mmCIF file of N, CA and C in Angstrom:
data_model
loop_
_atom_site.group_PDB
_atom_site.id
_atom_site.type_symbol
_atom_site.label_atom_id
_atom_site.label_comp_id
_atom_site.label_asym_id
_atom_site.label_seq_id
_atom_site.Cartn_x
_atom_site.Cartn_y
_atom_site.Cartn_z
ATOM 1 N N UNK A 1 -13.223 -23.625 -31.898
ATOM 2 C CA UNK A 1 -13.662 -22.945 -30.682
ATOM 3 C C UNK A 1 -14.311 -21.623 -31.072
ATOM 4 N N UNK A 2 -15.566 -21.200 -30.705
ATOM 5 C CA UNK A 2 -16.293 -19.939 -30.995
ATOM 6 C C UNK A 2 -15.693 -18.989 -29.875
ATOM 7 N N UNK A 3 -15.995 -18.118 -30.507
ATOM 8 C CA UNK A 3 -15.321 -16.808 -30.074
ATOM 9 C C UNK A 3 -16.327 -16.216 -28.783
ATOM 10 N N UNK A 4 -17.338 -16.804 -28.592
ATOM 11 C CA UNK A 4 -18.135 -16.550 -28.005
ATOM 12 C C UNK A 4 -17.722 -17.412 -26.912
ATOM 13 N N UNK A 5 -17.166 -18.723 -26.575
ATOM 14 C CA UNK A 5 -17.163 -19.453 -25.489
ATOM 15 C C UNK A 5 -16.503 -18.804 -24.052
ATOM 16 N N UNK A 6 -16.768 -19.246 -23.481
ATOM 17 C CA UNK A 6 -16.587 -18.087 -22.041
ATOM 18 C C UNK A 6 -15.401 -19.264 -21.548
ATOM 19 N N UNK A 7 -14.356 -18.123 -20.897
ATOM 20 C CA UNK A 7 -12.983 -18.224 -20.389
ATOM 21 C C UNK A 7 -12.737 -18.703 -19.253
ATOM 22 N N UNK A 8 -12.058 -19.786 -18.755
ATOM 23 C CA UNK A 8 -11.729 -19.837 -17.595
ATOM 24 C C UNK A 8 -10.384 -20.221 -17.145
ATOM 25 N N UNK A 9 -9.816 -19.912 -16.533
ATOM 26 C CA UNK A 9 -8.314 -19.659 -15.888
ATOM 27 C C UNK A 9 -8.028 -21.153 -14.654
ATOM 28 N N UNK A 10 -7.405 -22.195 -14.993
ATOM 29 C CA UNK A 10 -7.558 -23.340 -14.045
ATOM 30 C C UNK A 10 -6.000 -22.929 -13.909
ATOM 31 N N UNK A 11 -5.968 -22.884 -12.108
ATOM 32 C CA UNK A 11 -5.001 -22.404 -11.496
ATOM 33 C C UNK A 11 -4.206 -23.868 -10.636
ATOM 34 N N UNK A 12 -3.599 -24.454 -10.775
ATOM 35 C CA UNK A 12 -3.389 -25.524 -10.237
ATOM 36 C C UNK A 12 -1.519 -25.797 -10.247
ATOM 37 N N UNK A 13 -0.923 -26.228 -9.748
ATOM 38 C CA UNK A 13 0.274 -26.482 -9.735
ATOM 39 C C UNK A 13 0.556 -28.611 -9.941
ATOM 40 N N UNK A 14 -0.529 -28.762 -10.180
ATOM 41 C CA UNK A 14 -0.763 -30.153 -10.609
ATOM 42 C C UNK A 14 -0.757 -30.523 -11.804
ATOM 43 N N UNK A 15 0.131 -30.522 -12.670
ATOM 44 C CA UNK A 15 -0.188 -30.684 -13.953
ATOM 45 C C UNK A 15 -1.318 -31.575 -14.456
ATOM 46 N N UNK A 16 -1.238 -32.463 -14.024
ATOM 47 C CA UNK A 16 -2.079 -33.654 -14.383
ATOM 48 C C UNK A 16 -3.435 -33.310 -13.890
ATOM 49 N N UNK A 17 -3.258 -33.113 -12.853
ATOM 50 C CA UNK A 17 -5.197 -32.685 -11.985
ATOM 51 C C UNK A 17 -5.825 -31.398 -13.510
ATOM 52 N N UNK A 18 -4.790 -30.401 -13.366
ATOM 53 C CA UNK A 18 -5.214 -29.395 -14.291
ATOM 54 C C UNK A 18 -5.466 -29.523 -16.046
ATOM 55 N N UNK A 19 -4.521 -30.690 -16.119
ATOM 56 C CA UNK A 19 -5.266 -30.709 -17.506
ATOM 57 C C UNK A 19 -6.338 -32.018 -17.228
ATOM 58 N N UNK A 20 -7.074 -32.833 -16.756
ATOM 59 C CA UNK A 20 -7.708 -33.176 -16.666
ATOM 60 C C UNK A 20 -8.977 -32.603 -16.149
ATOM 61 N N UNK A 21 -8.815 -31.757 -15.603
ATOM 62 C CA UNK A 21 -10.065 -30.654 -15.823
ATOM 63 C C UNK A 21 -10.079 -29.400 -17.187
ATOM 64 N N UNK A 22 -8.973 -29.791 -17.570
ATOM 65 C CA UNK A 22 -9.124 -29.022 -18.710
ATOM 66 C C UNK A 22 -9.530 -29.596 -19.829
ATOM 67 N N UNK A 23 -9.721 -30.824 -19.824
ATOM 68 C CA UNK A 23 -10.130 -31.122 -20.822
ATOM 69 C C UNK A 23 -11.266 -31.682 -20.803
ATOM 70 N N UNK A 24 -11.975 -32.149 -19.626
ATOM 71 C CA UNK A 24 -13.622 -32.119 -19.258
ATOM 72 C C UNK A 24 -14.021 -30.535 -20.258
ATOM 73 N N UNK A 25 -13.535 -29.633 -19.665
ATOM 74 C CA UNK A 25 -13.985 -28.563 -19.414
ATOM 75 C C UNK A 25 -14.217 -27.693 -21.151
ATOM 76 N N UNK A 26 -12.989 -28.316 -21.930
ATOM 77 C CA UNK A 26 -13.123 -27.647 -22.910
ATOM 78 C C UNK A 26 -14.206 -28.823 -24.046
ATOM 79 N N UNK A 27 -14.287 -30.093 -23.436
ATOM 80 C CA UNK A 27 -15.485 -30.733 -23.985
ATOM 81 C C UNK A 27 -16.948 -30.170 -23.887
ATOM 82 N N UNK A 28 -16.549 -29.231 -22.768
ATOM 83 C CA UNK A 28 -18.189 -28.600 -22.478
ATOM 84 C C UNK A 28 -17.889 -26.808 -23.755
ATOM 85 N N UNK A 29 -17.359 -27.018 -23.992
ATOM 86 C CA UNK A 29 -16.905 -25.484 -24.989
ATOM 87 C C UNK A 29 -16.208 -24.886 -24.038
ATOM 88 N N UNK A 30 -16.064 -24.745 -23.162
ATOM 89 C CA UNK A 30 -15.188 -23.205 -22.831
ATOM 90 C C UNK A 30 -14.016 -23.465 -23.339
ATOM 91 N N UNK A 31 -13.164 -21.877 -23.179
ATOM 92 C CA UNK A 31 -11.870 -21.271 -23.376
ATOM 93 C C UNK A 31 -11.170 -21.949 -22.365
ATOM 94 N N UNK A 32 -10.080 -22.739 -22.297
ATOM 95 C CA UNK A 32 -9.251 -22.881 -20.940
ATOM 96 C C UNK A 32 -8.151 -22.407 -21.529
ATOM 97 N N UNK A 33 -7.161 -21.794 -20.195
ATOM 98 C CA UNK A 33 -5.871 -21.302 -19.634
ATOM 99 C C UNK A 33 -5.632 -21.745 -18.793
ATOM 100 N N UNK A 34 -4.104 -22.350 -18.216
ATOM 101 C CA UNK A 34 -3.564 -23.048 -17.721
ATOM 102 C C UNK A 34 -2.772 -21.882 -17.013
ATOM 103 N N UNK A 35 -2.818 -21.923 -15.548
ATOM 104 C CA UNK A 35 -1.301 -21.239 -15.257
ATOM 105 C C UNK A 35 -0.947 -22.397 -13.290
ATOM 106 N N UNK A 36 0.425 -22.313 -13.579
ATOM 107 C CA UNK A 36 1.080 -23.411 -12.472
ATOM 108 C C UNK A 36 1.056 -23.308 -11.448
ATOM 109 N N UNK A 37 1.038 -21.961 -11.189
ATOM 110 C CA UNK A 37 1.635 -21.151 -9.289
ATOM 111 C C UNK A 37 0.537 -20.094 -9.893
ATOM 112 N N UNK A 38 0.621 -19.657 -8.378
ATOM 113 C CA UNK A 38 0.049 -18.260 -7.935
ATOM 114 C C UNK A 38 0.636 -17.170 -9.119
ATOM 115 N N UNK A 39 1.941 -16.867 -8.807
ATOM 116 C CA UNK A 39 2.320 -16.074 -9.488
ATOM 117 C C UNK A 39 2.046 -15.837 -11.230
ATOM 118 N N UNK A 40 2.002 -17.038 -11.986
ATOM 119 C CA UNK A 40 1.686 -17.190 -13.117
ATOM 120 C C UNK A 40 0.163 -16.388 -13.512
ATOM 121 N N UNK A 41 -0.809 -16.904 -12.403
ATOM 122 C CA UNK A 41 -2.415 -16.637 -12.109
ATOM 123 C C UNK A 41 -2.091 -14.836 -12.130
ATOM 124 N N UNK A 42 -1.676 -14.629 -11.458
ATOM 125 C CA UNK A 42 -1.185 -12.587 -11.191
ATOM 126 C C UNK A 42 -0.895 -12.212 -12.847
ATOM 127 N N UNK A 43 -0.064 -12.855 -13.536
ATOM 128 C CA UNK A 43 0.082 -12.298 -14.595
ATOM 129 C C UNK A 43 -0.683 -12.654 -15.863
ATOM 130 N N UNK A 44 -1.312 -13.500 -15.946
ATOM 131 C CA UNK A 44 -2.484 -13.754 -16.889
ATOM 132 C C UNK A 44 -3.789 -12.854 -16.629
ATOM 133 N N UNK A 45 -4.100 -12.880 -15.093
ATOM 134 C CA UNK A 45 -4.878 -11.939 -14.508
ATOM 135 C C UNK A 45 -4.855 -10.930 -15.138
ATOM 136 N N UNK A 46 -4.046 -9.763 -14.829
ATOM 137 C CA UNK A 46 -3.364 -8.913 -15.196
ATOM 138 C C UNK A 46 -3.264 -8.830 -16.947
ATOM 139 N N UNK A 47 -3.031 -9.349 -17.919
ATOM 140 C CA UNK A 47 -3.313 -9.245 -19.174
ATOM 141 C C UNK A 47 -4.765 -9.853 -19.904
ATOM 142 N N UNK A 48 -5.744 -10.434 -19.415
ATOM 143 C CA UNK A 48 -6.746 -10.971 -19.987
ATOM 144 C C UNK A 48 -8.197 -10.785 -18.463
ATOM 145 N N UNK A 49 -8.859 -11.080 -19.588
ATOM 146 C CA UNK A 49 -10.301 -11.205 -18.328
ATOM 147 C C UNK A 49 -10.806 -12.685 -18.551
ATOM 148 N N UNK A 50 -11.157 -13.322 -17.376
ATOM 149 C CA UNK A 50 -11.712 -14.651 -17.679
ATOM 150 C C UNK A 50 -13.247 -14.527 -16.687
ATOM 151 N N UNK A 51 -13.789 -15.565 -17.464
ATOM 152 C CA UNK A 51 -15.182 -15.609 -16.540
ATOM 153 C C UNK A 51 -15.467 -16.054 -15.112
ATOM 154 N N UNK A 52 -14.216 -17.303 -15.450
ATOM 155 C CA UNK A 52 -14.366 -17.783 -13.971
ATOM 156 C C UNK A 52 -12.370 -18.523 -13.700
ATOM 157 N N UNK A 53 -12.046 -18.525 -12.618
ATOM 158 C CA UNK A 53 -11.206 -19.156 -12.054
ATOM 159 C C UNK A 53 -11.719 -20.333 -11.520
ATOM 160 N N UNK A 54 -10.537 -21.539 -11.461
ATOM 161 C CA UNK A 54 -10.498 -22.482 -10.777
ATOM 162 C C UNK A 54 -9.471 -22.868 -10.016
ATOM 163 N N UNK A 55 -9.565 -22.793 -8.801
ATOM 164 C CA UNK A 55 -7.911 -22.369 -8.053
ATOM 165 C C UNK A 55 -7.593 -23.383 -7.107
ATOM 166 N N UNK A 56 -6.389 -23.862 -6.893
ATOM 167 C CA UNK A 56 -6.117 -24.791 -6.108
ATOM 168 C C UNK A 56 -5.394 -23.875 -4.859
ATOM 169 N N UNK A 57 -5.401 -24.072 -3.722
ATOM 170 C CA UNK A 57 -4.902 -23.474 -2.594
ATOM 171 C C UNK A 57 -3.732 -23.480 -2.295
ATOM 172 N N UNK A 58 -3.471 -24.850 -1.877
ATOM 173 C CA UNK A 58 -1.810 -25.003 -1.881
ATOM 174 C C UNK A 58 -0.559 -24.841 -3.181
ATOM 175 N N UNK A 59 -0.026 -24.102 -3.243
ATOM 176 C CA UNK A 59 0.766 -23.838 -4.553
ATOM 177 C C UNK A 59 2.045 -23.118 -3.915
ATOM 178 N N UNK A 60 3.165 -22.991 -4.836
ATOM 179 C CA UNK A 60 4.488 -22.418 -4.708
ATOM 180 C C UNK A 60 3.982 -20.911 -5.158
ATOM 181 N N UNK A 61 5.087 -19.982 -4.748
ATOM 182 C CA UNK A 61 5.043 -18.422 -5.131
ATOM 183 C C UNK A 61 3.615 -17.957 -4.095
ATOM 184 N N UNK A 62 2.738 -17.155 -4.988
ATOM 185 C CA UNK A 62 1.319 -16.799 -4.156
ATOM 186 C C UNK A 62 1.038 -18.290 -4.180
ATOM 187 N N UNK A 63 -0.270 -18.605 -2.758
ATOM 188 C CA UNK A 63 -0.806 -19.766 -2.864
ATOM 189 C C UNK A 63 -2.394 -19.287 -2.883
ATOM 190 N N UNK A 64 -3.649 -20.063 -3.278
ATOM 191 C CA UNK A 64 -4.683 -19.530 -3.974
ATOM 192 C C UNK A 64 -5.163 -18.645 -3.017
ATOM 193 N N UNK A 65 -5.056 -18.591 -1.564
ATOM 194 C CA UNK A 65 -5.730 -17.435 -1.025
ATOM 195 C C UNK A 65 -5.367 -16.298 -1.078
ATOM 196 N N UNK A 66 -3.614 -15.732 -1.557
ATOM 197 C CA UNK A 66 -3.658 -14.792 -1.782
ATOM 198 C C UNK A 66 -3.876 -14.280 -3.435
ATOM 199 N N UNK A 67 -4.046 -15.111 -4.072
ATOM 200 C CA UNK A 67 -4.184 -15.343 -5.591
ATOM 201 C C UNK A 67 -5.615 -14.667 -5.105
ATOM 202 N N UNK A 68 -6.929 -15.207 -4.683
ATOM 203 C CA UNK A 68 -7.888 -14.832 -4.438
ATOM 204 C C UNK A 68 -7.921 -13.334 -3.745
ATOM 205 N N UNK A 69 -7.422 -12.963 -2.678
ATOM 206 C CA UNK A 69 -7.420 -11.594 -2.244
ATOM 207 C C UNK A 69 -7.319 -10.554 -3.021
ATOM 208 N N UNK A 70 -6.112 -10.724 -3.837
ATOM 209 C CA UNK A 70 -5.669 -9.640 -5.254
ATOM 210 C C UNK A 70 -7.147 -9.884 -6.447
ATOM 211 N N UNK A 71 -7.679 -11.303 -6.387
ATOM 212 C CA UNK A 71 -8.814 -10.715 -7.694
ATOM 213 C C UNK A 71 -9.514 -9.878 -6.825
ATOM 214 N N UNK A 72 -10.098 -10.173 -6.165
ATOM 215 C CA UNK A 72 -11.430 -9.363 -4.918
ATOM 216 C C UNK A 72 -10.943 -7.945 -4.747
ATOM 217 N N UNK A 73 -9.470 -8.062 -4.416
ATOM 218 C CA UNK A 73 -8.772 -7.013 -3.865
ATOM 219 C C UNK A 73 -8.976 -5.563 -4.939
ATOM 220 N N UNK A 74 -8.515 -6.339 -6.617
ATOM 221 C CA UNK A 74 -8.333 -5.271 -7.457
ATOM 222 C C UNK A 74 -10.027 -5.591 -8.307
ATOM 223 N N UNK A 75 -10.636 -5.442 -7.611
ATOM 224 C CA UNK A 75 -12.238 -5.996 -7.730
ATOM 225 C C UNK A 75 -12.694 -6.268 -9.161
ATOM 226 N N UNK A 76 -12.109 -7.130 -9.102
ATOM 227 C CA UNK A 76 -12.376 -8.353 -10.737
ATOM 228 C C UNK A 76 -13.284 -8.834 -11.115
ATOM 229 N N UNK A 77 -13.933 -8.748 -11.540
ATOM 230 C CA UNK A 77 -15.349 -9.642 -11.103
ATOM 231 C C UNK A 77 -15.661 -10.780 -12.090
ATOM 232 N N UNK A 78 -14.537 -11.649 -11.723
ATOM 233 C CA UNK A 78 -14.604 -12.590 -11.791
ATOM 234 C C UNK A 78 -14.931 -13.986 -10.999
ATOM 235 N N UNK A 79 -16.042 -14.923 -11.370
ATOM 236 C CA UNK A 79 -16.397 -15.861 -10.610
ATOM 237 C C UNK A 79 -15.138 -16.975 -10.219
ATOM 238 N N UNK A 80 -14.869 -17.154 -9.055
ATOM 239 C CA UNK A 80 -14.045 -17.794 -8.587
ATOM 240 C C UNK A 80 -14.388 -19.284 -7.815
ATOM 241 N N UNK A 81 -14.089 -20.451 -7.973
ATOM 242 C CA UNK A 81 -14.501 -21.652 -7.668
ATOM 243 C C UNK A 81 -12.856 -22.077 -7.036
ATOM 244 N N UNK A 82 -12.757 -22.240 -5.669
ATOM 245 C CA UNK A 82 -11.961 -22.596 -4.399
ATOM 246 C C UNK A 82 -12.020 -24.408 -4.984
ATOM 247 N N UNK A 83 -10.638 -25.129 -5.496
ATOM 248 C CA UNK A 83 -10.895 -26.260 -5.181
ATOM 249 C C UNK A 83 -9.351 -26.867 -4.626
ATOM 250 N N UNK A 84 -9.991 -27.828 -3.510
ATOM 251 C CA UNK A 84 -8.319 -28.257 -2.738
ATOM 252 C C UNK A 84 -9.018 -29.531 -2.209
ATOM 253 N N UNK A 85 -7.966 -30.013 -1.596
ATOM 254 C CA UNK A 85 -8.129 -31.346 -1.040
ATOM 255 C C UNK A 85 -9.150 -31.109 0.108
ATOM 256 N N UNK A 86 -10.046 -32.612 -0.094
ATOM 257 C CA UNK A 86 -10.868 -32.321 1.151
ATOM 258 C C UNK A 86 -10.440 -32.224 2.659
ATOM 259 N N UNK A 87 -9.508 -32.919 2.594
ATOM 260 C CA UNK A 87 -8.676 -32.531 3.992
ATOM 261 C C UNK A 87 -8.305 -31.219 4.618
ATOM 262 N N UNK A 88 -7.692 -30.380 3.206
ATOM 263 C CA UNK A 88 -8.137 -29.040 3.698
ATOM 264 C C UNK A 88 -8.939 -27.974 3.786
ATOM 265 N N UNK A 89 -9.680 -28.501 2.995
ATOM 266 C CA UNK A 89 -11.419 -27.947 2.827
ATOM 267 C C UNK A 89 -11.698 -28.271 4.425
ATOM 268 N N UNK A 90 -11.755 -29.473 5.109
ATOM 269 C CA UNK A 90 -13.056 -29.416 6.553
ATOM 270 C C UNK A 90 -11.504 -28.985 7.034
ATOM 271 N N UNK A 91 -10.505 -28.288 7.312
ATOM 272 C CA UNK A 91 -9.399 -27.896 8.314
ATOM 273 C C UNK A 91 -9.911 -26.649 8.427
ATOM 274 N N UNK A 92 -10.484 -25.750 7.309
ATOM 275 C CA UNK A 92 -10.819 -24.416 7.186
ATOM 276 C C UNK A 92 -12.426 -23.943 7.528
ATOM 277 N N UNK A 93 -13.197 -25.029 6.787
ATOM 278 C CA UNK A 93 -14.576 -25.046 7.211
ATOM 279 C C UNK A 93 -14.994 -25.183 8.769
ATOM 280 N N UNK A 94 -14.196 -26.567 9.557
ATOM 281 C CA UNK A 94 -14.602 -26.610 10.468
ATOM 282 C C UNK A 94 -13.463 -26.188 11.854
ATOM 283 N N UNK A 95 -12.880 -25.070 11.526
ATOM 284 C CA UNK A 95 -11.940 -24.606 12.063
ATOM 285 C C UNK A 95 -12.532 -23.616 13.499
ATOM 286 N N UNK A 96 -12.307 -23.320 14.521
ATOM 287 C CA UNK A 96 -13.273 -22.203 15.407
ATOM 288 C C UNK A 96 -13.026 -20.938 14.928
ATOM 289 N N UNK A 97 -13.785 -20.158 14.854
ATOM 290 C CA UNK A 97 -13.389 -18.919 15.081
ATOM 291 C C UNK A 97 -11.966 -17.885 15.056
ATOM 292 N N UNK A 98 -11.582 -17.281 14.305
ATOM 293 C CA UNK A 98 -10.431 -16.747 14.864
ATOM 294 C C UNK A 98 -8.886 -17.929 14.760
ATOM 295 N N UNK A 99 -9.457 -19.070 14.239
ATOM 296 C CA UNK A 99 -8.068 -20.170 14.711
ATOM 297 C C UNK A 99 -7.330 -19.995 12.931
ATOM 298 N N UNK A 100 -8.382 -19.722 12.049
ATOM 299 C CA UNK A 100 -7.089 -19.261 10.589
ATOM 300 C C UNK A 100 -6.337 -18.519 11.231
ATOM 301 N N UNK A 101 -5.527 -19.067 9.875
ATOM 302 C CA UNK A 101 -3.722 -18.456 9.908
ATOM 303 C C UNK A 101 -4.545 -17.186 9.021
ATOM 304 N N UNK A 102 -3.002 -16.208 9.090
ATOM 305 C CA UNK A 102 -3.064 -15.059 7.889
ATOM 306 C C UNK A 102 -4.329 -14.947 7.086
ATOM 307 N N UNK A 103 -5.602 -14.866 7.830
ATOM 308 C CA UNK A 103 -7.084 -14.147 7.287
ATOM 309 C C UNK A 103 -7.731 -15.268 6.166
ATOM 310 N N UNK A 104 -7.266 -16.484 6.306
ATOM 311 C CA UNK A 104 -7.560 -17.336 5.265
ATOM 312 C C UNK A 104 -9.052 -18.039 5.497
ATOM 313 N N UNK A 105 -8.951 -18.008 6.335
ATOM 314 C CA UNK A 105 -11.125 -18.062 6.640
ATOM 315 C C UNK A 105 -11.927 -16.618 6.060
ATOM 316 N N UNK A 106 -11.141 -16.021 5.892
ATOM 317 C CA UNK A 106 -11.944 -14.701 5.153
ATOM 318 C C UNK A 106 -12.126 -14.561 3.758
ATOM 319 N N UNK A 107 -10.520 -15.259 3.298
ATOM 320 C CA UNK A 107 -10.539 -15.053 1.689
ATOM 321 C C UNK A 107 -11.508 -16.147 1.467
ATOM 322 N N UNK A 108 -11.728 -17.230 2.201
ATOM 323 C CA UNK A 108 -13.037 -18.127 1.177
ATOM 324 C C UNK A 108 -13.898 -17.819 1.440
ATOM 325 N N UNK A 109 -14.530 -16.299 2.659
ATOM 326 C CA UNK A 109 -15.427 -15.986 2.145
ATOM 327 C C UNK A 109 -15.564 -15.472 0.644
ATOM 328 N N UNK A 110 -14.206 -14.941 0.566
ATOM 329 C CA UNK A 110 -14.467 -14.484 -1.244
ATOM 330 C C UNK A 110 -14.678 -15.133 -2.376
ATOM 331 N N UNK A 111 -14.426 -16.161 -2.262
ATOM 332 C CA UNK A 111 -14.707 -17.520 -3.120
ATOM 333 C C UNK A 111 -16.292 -17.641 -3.345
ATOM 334 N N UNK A 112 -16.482 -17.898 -5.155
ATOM 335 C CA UNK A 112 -17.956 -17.942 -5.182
ATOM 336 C C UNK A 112 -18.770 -19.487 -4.729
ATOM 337 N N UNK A 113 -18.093 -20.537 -4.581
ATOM 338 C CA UNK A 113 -17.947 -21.778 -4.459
ATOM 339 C C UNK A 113 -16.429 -22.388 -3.754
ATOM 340 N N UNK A 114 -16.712 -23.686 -3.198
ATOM 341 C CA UNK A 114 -15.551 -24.528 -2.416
ATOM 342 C C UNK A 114 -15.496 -26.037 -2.969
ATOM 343 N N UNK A 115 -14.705 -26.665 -3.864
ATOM 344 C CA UNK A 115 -15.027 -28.068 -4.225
ATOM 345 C C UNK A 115 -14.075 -28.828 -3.904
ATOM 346 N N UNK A 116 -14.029 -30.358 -3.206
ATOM 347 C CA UNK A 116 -12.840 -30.869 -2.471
ATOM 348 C C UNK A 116 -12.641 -31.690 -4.119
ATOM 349 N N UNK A 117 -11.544 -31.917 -3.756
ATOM 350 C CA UNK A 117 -10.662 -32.618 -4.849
ATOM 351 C C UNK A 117 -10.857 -34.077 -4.225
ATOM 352 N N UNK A 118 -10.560 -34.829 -4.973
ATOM 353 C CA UNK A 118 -10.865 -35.181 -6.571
ATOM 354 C C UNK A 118 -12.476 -34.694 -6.592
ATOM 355 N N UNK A 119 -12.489 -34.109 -7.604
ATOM 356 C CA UNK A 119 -13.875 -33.516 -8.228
ATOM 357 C C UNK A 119 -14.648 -34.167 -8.992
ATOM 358 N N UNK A 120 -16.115 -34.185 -8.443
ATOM 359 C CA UNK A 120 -17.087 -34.973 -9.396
ATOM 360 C C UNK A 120 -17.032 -34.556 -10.642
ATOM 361 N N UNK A 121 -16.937 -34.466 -12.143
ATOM 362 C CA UNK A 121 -16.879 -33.778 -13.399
ATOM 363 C C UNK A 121 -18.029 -33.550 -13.079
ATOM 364 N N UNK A 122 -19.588 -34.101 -12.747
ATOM 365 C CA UNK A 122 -20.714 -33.587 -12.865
ATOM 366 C C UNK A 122 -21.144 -32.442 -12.388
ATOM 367 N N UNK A 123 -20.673 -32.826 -11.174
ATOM 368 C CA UNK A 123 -20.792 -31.464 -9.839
ATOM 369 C C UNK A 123 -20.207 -30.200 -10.947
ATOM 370 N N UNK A 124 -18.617 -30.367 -10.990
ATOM 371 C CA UNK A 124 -18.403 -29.357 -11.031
ATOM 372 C C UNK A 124 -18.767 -27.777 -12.304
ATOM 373 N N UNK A 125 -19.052 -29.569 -13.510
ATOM 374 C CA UNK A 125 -19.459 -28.468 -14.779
ATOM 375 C C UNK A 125 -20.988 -27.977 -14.305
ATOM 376 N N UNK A 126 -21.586 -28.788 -13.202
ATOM 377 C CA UNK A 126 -22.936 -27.745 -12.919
ATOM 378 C C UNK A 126 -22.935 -26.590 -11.613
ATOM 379 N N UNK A 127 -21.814 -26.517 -11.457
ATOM 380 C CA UNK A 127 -21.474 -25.413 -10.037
ATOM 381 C C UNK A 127 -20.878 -24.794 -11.220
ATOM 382 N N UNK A 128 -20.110 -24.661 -12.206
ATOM 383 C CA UNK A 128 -19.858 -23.844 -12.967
ATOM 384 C C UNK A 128 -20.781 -22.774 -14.095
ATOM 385 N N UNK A 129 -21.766 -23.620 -14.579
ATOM 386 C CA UNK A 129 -23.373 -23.365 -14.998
ATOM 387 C C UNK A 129 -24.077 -22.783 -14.141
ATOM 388 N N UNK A 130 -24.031 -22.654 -12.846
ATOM 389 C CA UNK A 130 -24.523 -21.792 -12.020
ATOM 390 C C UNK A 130 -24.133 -20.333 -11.885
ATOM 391 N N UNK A 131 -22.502 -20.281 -11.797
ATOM 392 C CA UNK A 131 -22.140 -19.387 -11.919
ATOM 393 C C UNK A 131 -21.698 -18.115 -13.322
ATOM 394 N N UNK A 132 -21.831 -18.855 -14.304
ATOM 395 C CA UNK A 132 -21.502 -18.705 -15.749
ATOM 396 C C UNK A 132 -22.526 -19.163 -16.513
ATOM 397 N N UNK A 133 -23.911 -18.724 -17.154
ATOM 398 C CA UNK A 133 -24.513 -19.289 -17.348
ATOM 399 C C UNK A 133 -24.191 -18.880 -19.063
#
């Protein structure tokens, strides 16, 4: 692995979903880090910089929207890619106005991207190339 390959932080409480994008992912060169929960994501955060996150929403401890608020929050600038089940992807997308819970139509505005799970590998290593070039 070159020292040069750019970092990314796959946030998932799925073991299996997460290393299977981890290992697409490190076929393309990048750095991957694994963390389980929210909380894990806070403390890797917190000791390292990565280029981009890949975050799953629903999780134990923090769940990815507040995982997301704290990067934005402590202004990280790190590229962040939102991925969850499509079921709850159109609950949030096509939700009215005002009907999120706890500001969670706001934090994906903070999200640099939204990808429903199960994930195309194609899609996603080129929504990632977009953002990380």
């Amino acid at each position: 692995m070159q020292d040069s390959a750019k970092r990314i932080l796959i946030v998932d409480d799925d073991q299996e979903i997460a290393e299977e994008l981890g290992q697409i992912l490190i076929e393309e060169g990048y750095n991957i880090t694994y963390a389980s929960d929210g909380l894990k994501a806070r403390e890797f955060l917190g000791k390292n910089s990565y280029d981009l996150v890949l975050l799953d929403i629903k999780m134990p401890g923090l769940n990815g929207f507040e995982v997301l608020k704290e990067i934005r929050g402590k202004d990280i600038h790190t590229k962040v890619i939102i991925l969850s089940g499509s079921l709850m992807i159109d609950k949030y997308l096509n939700s009215p106005a005002g009907a999120l819970e706890k500001g969670e139509g706001k934090a994906l505005g903070l999200a640099d991207r939204l990808l429903a799970k199960p994930v195309n590998p194609d899609l996603l290593i080129s929504k990632i190339k977009e953002l990380i070039p």
